[in-house]
Amino acid sequence: MNTPDHVAAVLAKAEAGGAHAAELAALRRRLRQLGEPQAGRLPGEVLEPLADLPRLDELPEPPPGQAREVLDRLVIVKLDGGSGTSMGLSGPKSLLEVKPGTSFLDVLATQVLALRERHRARLPLVLMNSATTRDPSLDALRRYDGLRMPGVPLDFLQSREPKIRADDLQPVQWPADPELEWCPPGHGNIYTALAASGTLDALLGAGLRYAFVSNSDNLGALAEVRIAAWLAAEQVPFALEAVRGTLADRKGGHLARYQGRVVLRETAQVPDGDTSFTDVERWRWYNTNNIWIDLRALKELQAADPAAPALPLIVNRETVDPRDPASIPVIQLESAMGAAIGSIPGARAVHVPRSRFAPVKTTDDLLVVRSDAYELTSDGRMRPSFDGPGPVVTLDQDFYKLLPDFEQRFPAGAPSLRRCRRFEVEGDVTFGAGVMAAGDVRVTGPRHVPDGEVLGG
């Protein structure tokens, strides 16, 4: 049971760890939410599906002068705090190769420099890093001359909070590795971290009005001048890009209507036994985690409430050492940045094409991006080369979950997937060079697929 004593203990540890007043206010809110019935849960039975959304291809293309003006007030923010531990990585996930010799950060830097040249606008790039990813990521970007913009920080740090014991809600103690006593509070932390780090004031002071925020592992998320101009013209304080749901979105968050407002439901908010989450025909619109923020509007919200915007709670249950399932069970209190659509007055969603949503969360996704299903252009665009919704890959997690095991089984690179709808691998299968998959493919092992083999129709 959540009591004032537990709340005080968690807040005291956070404050001793250097938390800013705004970070403490946000943590206090999540601790209060934890004590509510059905904390962090959103059953499908209380939700209603959304009707059609405005489409990106219906937004007007602004004239060149207006395009440059609005983009000159835009900052590109990339969430770069992930270390890819779920894939067996120990450093920044953004340094993982997506094409031979090219990492996520290489692609992002190329995209930003190309957009600047095209529109003759400032378009600064800012990373939200963790303590683990900061130094390696900034080192990787030093090779790009002119990327850093005077007066604008190249990065800021996400917050950290105490992990909480699942049994008594006290801050967990783990003397074997005290760093494991802490966790990030989800990407919804960006609003508080912008303020607590001083980055929000620095951006506004540099004459920047809008922020386009996306994950560093989503290479389809380029700054789009039509959305920026739409925000400015209609004074939209917050916008979320959504795609039409497919089976590939079985782990993503979807939009719905709840008590008269639009909400975002993430996987961790689905109650046990609720099978409605994967119904992509009912929940048509899925979150891309590409969001647009009016920084001035955010500043005004936080003047009234330092923990604004108020976000729904996500309760993430783990063990204190994620590599040791026998270690102490803990609760991590998180939030999703896209959930601000339900709490910021005037927030909107916009329907964008699938090309703006190509995240890499698992080795399944990595195989698709490394394959010929996506072409990397000279200006950093990850261009789909498939027709329709794209290939859905399912690899056996006993053999392909971790990157070293994955690469051992694809030593010559990914098979051709541009003509593939489904690619399922069960068991231990190693693939040779020049393998091509078409239609619906299922491969079972143990097996070695020889060079040049054609799988499927």
Coordinates of C-alpha atoms in Angstrom, one line a residue:
M1 CA 0.0 0.0 0.0
N2 CA 1.2 3.5 -0.9
T3 CA 1.6 5.6 2.2
P4 CA 3.1 9.1 2.9
D5 CA 6.1 7.3 4.5
H6 CA 6.9 5.5 1.3
V7 CA 6.4 8.6 -0.8
A8 CA 8.7 10.6 1.5
A9 CA 11.4 8.0 1.4
V10 CA 11.4 7.8 -2.4
L11 CA 11.4 11.6 -2.7
A12 CA 14.2 12.0 -0.2
K13 CA 16.4 9.6 -2.1
A14 CA 15.7 11.4 -5.3
E15 CA 16.5 14.8 -3.8
A16 CA 19.7 13.5 -2.3
G17 CA 20.6 12.2 -5.7
G18 CA 20.4 15.7 -7.1
A19 CA 16.9 15.9 -8.5
H20 CA 15.6 19.3 -9.6
A21 CA 12.4 20.8 -8.1
A22 CA 10.5 20.1 -11.3
E23 CA 11.7 16.5 -11.4
L24 CA 10.6 16.0 -7.8
A25 CA 7.2 17.5 -8.6
A26 CA 6.8 15.0 -11.5
L27 CA 7.9 12.1 -9.3
R28 CA 5.5 13.1 -6.6
R29 CA 2.6 13.0 -9.1
R30 CA 3.5 9.5 -10.3
L31 CA 3.8 8.3 -6.7
R32 CA 0.3 9.7 -6.0
Q33 CA -1.0 8.0 -9.2
L34 CA 0.6 4.7 -8.0
G35 CA -1.8 4.7 -5.0
E36 CA -4.9 5.0 -7.2
P37 CA -7.1 2.0 -8.0
Q38 CA -6.0 0.3 -11.3
A39 CA -2.8 2.3 -11.2
G40 CA -1.3 2.6 -14.7
R41 CA -4.0 0.4 -16.3
L42 CA -6.4 1.4 -19.1
P43 CA -8.8 -1.4 -20.2
G44 CA -10.0 -1.5 -23.7
E45 CA -13.6 -1.7 -22.6
V46 CA -13.6 1.9 -21.4
L47 CA -12.1 3.2 -24.7
E48 CA -13.7 4.2 -28.0
P49 CA -11.9 4.2 -31.4
L50 CA -11.0 7.4 -33.1
A51 CA -12.4 8.6 -36.4
D52 CA -10.3 9.8 -39.3
L53 CA -7.3 12.2 -38.6
P54 CA -6.1 15.0 -40.8
R55 CA -3.5 13.7 -43.3
L56 CA 0.0 15.0 -43.8
D57 CA -0.5 14.8 -47.6
E58 CA -3.5 17.2 -47.2
L59 CA -1.4 19.9 -45.5
P60 CA -0.2 22.7 -47.9
E61 CA 3.4 23.1 -48.9
P62 CA 4.5 26.5 -47.7
P63 CA 6.3 28.8 -50.1
P64 CA 10.1 28.8 -49.8
G65 CA 10.3 32.0 -47.8
Q66 CA 7.8 30.8 -45.3
A67 CA 9.3 27.4 -45.1
R68 CA 12.7 28.8 -44.2
E69 CA 11.1 31.2 -41.6
V70 CA 9.3 28.4 -39.8
L71 CA 12.2 25.9 -39.9
D72 CA 14.6 28.6 -38.6
R73 CA 12.5 28.5 -35.4
L74 CA 12.6 24.7 -35.2
V75 CA 14.9 22.5 -33.2
I76 CA 15.3 18.7 -33.8
V77 CA 15.4 16.7 -30.6
K78 CA 16.4 13.1 -30.7
L79 CA 15.9 10.7 -27.7
D80 CA 19.3 9.1 -27.4
G81 CA 19.3 7.6 -23.9
G82 CA 18.8 4.0 -24.9
S83 CA 21.7 1.5 -24.4
G84 CA 20.1 -1.4 -26.3
T85 CA 20.4 -3.8 -23.3
S86 CA 17.4 -5.8 -24.7
M87 CA 19.6 -6.7 -27.7
G88 CA 22.7 -7.4 -25.6
L89 CA 24.4 -4.0 -26.2
S90 CA 26.4 -2.1 -23.6
G91 CA 26.8 1.3 -25.3
P92 CA 24.5 3.7 -27.1
K93 CA 22.0 2.0 -29.3
S94 CA 22.4 4.9 -31.7
L95 CA 25.9 3.7 -32.5
L96 CA 24.6 0.4 -33.9
E97 CA 25.1 -0.1 -37.6
V98 CA 22.0 0.1 -39.7
K99 CA 23.8 -0.2 -43.0
P100 CA 27.4 -1.2 -43.5
G101 CA 29.7 1.3 -41.8
T102 CA 26.8 3.7 -41.0
S103 CA 25.2 4.0 -37.5
F104 CA 21.9 5.6 -36.5
L105 CA 23.8 8.8 -35.4
D106 CA 25.6 9.0 -38.8
V107 CA 22.3 8.9 -40.5
L108 CA 20.8 11.5 -38.2
A109 CA 23.7 13.9 -38.7
T110 CA 23.5 13.5 -42.5
Q111 CA 19.7 14.2 -42.4
V112 CA 20.1 17.4 -40.4
L113 CA 22.9 18.8 -42.5
A114 CA 21.0 18.0 -45.7
L115 CA 17.9 19.7 -44.4
R116 CA 19.8 22.8 -43.4
E117 CA 21.4 23.0 -46.9
R118 CA 18.0 22.5 -48.6
H119 CA 16.1 25.1 -46.6
R120 CA 18.9 27.4 -45.6
A121 CA 17.6 27.3 -42.0
R122 CA 19.4 26.8 -38.7
L123 CA 17.7 23.5 -37.6
P124 CA 19.9 22.7 -34.6
L125 CA 20.1 19.1 -33.5
V126 CA 19.9 18.4 -29.7
L127 CA 20.1 14.9 -28.1
M128 CA 18.4 13.9 -24.9
N129 CA 21.1 11.6 -23.5
S130 CA 21.6 9.4 -20.5
A131 CA 24.8 9.4 -18.4
T132 CA 25.8 6.2 -20.2
T133 CA 25.2 7.4 -23.8
R134 CA 26.4 11.0 -23.5
D135 CA 30.1 10.8 -24.1
P136 CA 30.1 8.1 -26.8
S137 CA 27.3 9.8 -28.7
L138 CA 28.9 13.3 -28.6
D139 CA 32.2 11.8 -29.6
A140 CA 30.6 10.2 -32.6
L141 CA 29.1 13.5 -33.7
R142 CA 32.4 15.4 -33.6
R143 CA 33.3 14.2 -37.0
Y144 CA 30.5 16.3 -38.5
D145 CA 31.8 19.9 -39.0
G146 CA 29.2 22.6 -38.5
L147 CA 26.7 20.3 -36.8
R148 CA 26.9 22.2 -33.5
M149 CA 24.9 25.4 -33.5
P150 CA 26.2 28.5 -31.5
G151 CA 24.0 29.3 -28.5
V152 CA 22.3 25.9 -28.5
P153 CA 23.4 22.9 -26.4
L154 CA 24.1 19.7 -28.4
D155 CA 22.6 17.6 -25.7
F156 CA 20.9 17.5 -22.2
L157 CA 20.5 14.7 -19.7
Q158 CA 17.4 12.8 -19.0
S159 CA 16.3 12.5 -15.4
R160 CA 16.9 9.5 -13.1
E161 CA 14.7 8.2 -10.3
P162 CA 14.9 5.6 -7.6
K163 CA 13.6 2.1 -8.4
I164 CA 11.0 1.1 -5.9
R165 CA 10.7 -2.3 -4.3
A166 CA 7.5 -4.1 -5.4
D167 CA 6.8 -5.5 -2.0
D168 CA 6.9 -2.4 0.3
L169 CA 7.4 0.5 -2.2
Q170 CA 10.6 1.6 -0.5
P171 CA 13.6 2.7 -2.5
V172 CA 15.5 -0.4 -3.4
Q173 CA 19.0 -1.0 -2.0
W174 CA 21.5 -2.9 -4.2
P175 CA 25.0 -2.5 -2.8
A176 CA 26.5 -4.9 -5.4
D177 CA 25.9 -2.1 -8.0
P178 CA 24.3 1.1 -6.6
E179 CA 23.8 2.4 -10.2
L180 CA 21.1 -0.3 -10.6
E181 CA 19.1 1.4 -7.9
W182 CA 18.2 4.1 -10.4
C183 CA 16.2 4.2 -13.6
P184 CA 15.0 6.7 -16.2
P185 CA 11.3 7.7 -15.9
G186 CA 10.4 6.9 -19.5
H187 CA 10.5 9.3 -22.5
G188 CA 7.6 11.3 -21.0
N189 CA 10.4 12.8 -18.9
I190 CA 11.5 15.0 -21.8
Y191 CA 9.2 17.8 -20.7
T192 CA 10.6 18.0 -17.2
A193 CA 14.2 17.3 -18.3
L194 CA 14.0 20.2 -20.8
A195 CA 13.1 22.5 -18.0
A196 CA 15.3 21.0 -15.2
S197 CA 18.4 21.1 -17.5
G198 CA 17.9 24.7 -18.5
T199 CA 17.6 23.6 -22.1
L200 CA 14.1 24.9 -22.6
D201 CA 15.2 28.4 -21.6
A202 CA 18.3 28.2 -23.8
L203 CA 16.2 27.2 -26.8
L204 CA 13.7 29.9 -26.3
G205 CA 16.5 32.4 -25.7
A206 CA 18.0 31.4 -29.1
G207 CA 14.8 32.3 -30.8
L208 CA 13.5 28.7 -31.3
R209 CA 9.8 28.3 -30.9
Y210 CA 9.1 24.7 -31.9
A211 CA 10.6 21.3 -31.3
F212 CA 10.3 18.1 -33.4
V213 CA 11.1 15.2 -31.1
S214 CA 11.6 11.5 -32.2
N215 CA 13.5 8.4 -31.2
S216 CA 17.1 8.2 -32.5
D217 CA 16.2 4.7 -33.8
N218 CA 13.5 5.9 -36.1
L219 CA 15.3 7.0 -39.2
G220 CA 12.0 7.8 -41.0
A221 CA 11.4 10.8 -38.7
L222 CA 12.7 13.8 -40.7
A223 CA 11.6 17.3 -39.9
E224 CA 8.6 18.0 -42.1
V225 CA 8.0 21.6 -43.1
R226 CA 4.3 21.1 -43.8
I227 CA 3.7 20.0 -40.1
A228 CA 5.9 22.9 -38.8
A229 CA 3.9 25.4 -40.9
W230 CA 0.6 23.9 -39.8
L231 CA 1.6 24.2 -36.1
A232 CA 2.5 27.8 -36.6
A233 CA -0.6 28.7 -38.7
E234 CA -3.2 27.0 -36.4
Q235 CA -1.3 27.7 -33.1
V236 CA -1.3 24.0 -32.3
P237 CA 0.6 23.5 -28.9
F238 CA 1.3 19.8 -29.4
A239 CA 0.9 17.4 -32.2
L240 CA 1.5 13.6 -32.4
E241 CA 2.2 11.8 -35.7
A242 CA 0.1 8.6 -36.1
V243 CA 0.2 5.8 -38.6
R244 CA -2.6 3.4 -39.7
G245 CA -2.1 0.3 -37.6
T246 CA -0.8 -3.0 -39.0
L247 CA 0.3 -6.3 -37.5
A248 CA 3.8 -4.8 -37.2
D249 CA 2.5 -2.4 -34.5
R250 CA 1.6 -5.2 -32.1
K251 CA 4.0 -3.7 -29.5
G252 CA 3.3 0.0 -30.1
G253 CA 0.9 2.4 -28.4
H254 CA -2.5 3.3 -30.0
L255 CA -4.7 6.3 -29.8
A256 CA -8.3 6.1 -28.5
R257 CA -11.0 8.3 -27.0
Y258 CA -11.6 8.2 -23.3
Q259 CA -14.1 10.3 -21.4
G260 CA -14.3 12.7 -24.3
R261 CA -10.6 13.2 -24.9
V262 CA -7.9 11.6 -27.0
V263 CA -5.6 9.3 -25.0
L264 CA -2.6 7.1 -25.8
R265 CA -2.5 3.6 -24.5
E266 CA 0.8 1.8 -24.3
T267 CA 1.5 -1.9 -23.9
A268 CA 2.3 -1.6 -20.2
Q269 CA -1.1 0.0 -19.5
V270 CA -3.1 -3.1 -20.7
P271 CA -4.6 -5.1 -17.9
D272 CA -3.8 -8.9 -17.7
G273 CA -6.3 -10.8 -19.9
D274 CA -7.2 -7.8 -22.0
T275 CA -6.7 -9.0 -25.6
S276 CA -8.1 -5.9 -27.3
F277 CA -4.7 -4.2 -27.6
T278 CA -3.7 -5.9 -30.8
D279 CA -7.0 -5.2 -32.6
V280 CA -5.5 -2.9 -35.3
E281 CA -8.9 -2.7 -37.0
R282 CA -10.5 -1.2 -33.9
W283 CA -7.6 0.9 -32.8
R284 CA -6.7 2.3 -36.2
W285 CA -4.2 4.9 -35.2
Y286 CA -0.8 4.0 -33.7
N287 CA 1.7 6.3 -32.1
T288 CA 5.0 6.9 -34.0
N289 CA 6.6 8.7 -31.0
N290 CA 7.2 11.6 -33.4
I291 CA 5.9 14.6 -31.6
W292 CA 5.8 18.4 -32.2
I293 CA 5.9 20.9 -29.3
D294 CA 5.3 24.6 -29.1
L295 CA 8.1 25.4 -26.6
R296 CA 6.5 28.7 -25.6
A297 CA 3.2 26.9 -24.8
L298 CA 5.2 24.3 -22.8
K299 CA 6.9 27.1 -20.8
E300 CA 3.5 28.6 -20.0
L301 CA 2.2 25.3 -18.8
Q302 CA 5.1 24.7 -16.5
A303 CA 4.8 28.2 -15.1
A304 CA 1.5 27.1 -13.6
D305 CA 2.6 23.5 -12.9
P306 CA 6.3 22.6 -12.8
A307 CA 5.4 19.0 -13.5
A308 CA 3.3 19.8 -16.6
P309 CA 2.1 18.3 -18.7
A310 CA 0.2 15.8 -16.5
L311 CA 0.8 12.3 -18.0
P312 CA -0.8 9.0 -17.2
L313 CA 1.3 6.6 -15.2
I314 CA 3.0 3.5 -16.7
V315 CA 4.0 0.9 -14.1
N316 CA 7.0 -1.1 -15.4
R317 CA 7.7 -4.2 -13.4
E318 CA 11.3 -5.5 -13.5
T319 CA 14.0 -6.9 -11.3
V320 CA 16.6 -4.5 -9.8
D321 CA 19.2 -6.2 -12.0
P322 CA 17.5 -6.8 -15.3
R323 CA 20.1 -9.5 -16.2
D324 CA 19.2 -11.5 -13.0
P325 CA 15.5 -12.6 -12.8
A326 CA 16.2 -13.8 -9.3
S327 CA 17.1 -10.3 -8.0
I328 CA 14.7 -8.1 -6.1
P329 CA 11.4 -7.3 -7.9
V330 CA 11.0 -3.6 -8.5
I331 CA 8.6 -1.0 -9.9
Q332 CA 9.7 1.7 -12.3
L333 CA 7.3 4.6 -12.6
E334 CA 7.3 5.9 -16.2
S335 CA 5.3 7.9 -18.6
A336 CA 5.1 8.3 -22.4
M337 CA 5.7 11.6 -24.1
G338 CA 3.0 11.0 -26.6
A339 CA 0.4 10.8 -23.8
A340 CA 0.6 14.6 -23.6
I341 CA -2.0 14.6 -26.3
G342 CA -4.6 13.8 -23.6
S343 CA -3.6 16.6 -21.2
I344 CA -2.5 19.6 -23.3
P345 CA -5.5 21.7 -24.4
G346 CA -5.6 22.0 -28.2
A347 CA -3.3 19.0 -28.8
R348 CA -3.8 17.3 -32.2
A349 CA -2.9 14.1 -34.0
V350 CA -2.0 13.9 -37.7
H351 CA -2.0 10.8 -40.0
V352 CA 1.4 10.4 -41.6
P353 CA 2.7 7.7 -44.1
R354 CA 4.4 4.6 -43.0
S355 CA 7.7 6.0 -44.3
R356 CA 8.0 8.2 -41.3
F357 CA 7.9 5.3 -38.9
A358 CA 10.7 2.7 -39.1
P359 CA 11.8 2.2 -35.5
V360 CA 14.3 -0.5 -34.5
K361 CA 13.3 -1.9 -31.2
T362 CA 14.4 -5.6 -31.7
T363 CA 16.5 -7.7 -33.9
D364 CA 13.4 -8.4 -35.9
D365 CA 13.2 -4.6 -36.8
L366 CA 17.0 -4.5 -37.4
L367 CA 16.8 -7.2 -40.0
V368 CA 14.2 -5.3 -41.9
V369 CA 16.2 -2.0 -41.9
R370 CA 19.5 -3.8 -42.8
S371 CA 17.8 -5.5 -45.7
D372 CA 17.0 -4.2 -49.1
A373 CA 13.5 -3.3 -47.9
Y374 CA 15.0 0.1 -47.1
E375 CA 17.4 2.1 -49.2
L376 CA 19.6 4.7 -47.5
T377 CA 19.9 7.8 -49.8
S378 CA 22.8 10.3 -49.9
D379 CA 20.8 12.8 -47.9
G380 CA 20.1 10.4 -45.1
R381 CA 16.6 9.3 -46.0
M382 CA 15.6 5.8 -45.2
R383 CA 13.4 5.1 -48.3
P384 CA 11.1 2.0 -48.3
S385 CA 11.6 -0.1 -51.4
F386 CA 8.6 -2.4 -50.7
D387 CA 5.0 -2.1 -51.7
G388 CA 2.2 -2.3 -49.2
P389 CA 2.7 -2.4 -45.4
G390 CA 6.2 -3.9 -45.5
P391 CA 7.6 -7.2 -44.3
V392 CA 6.7 -8.5 -40.8
V393 CA 9.7 -10.4 -39.3
T394 CA 9.5 -12.8 -36.4
L395 CA 12.8 -14.4 -35.3
D396 CA 13.1 -17.1 -32.7
Q397 CA 14.1 -15.2 -29.5
D398 CA 16.1 -18.2 -28.2
F399 CA 18.6 -17.7 -31.0
Y400 CA 18.2 -14.2 -32.4
K401 CA 17.3 -11.8 -29.5
L402 CA 20.9 -10.7 -28.7
L403 CA 22.9 -8.9 -31.3
P404 CA 26.0 -11.2 -31.2
D405 CA 23.8 -14.3 -31.8
F406 CA 21.8 -12.5 -34.5
E407 CA 24.9 -11.4 -36.4
Q408 CA 26.4 -14.9 -36.1
R409 CA 23.4 -16.3 -38.0
F410 CA 23.4 -13.6 -40.7
P411 CA 27.2 -13.5 -41.3
A412 CA 26.8 -12.3 -44.9
G413 CA 24.1 -9.7 -44.0
A414 CA 20.3 -9.7 -44.3
P415 CA 18.4 -11.6 -46.9
S416 CA 16.4 -9.7 -49.5
L417 CA 13.0 -8.8 -47.9
R418 CA 11.6 -6.2 -50.3
R419 CA 9.2 -8.7 -51.8
C420 CA 8.4 -10.5 -48.5
R421 CA 5.2 -10.1 -46.5
R422 CA 6.1 -12.4 -43.5
F423 CA 9.5 -13.8 -42.5
E424 CA 9.4 -16.2 -39.6
V425 CA 12.3 -18.2 -38.3
E426 CA 11.9 -21.0 -35.7
G427 CA 14.9 -22.7 -34.3
D428 CA 18.6 -22.3 -35.1
V429 CA 19.0 -21.2 -38.7
T430 CA 22.1 -19.7 -40.4
F431 CA 21.7 -17.8 -43.6
G432 CA 24.2 -17.6 -46.5
A433 CA 24.8 -14.7 -48.9
G434 CA 22.3 -13.5 -51.4
V435 CA 19.3 -15.3 -49.9
M436 CA 16.0 -13.9 -51.2
A437 CA 12.6 -14.2 -49.5
A438 CA 9.3 -13.5 -51.2
G439 CA 5.6 -13.7 -50.0
D440 CA 5.1 -15.5 -46.8
V441 CA 8.2 -17.4 -45.6
R442 CA 8.6 -19.7 -42.6
V443 CA 12.0 -21.4 -42.0
T444 CA 12.6 -24.0 -39.3
G445 CA 15.9 -25.2 -37.9
P446 CA 18.4 -26.5 -37.3
R447 CA 19.3 -25.6 -40.8
H448 CA 21.8 -23.7 -43.0
V449 CA 20.2 -21.8 -45.9
P450 CA 22.8 -21.9 -48.7
D451 CA 24.0 -18.9 -50.7
G452 CA 21.5 -17.6 -53.3
E453 CA 18.5 -19.7 -52.1
V454 CA 15.1 -18.3 -52.9
L455 CA 12.6 -18.8 -50.1
G456 CA 8.8 -18.5 -50.6
G457 CA 6.8 -17.8 -53.7

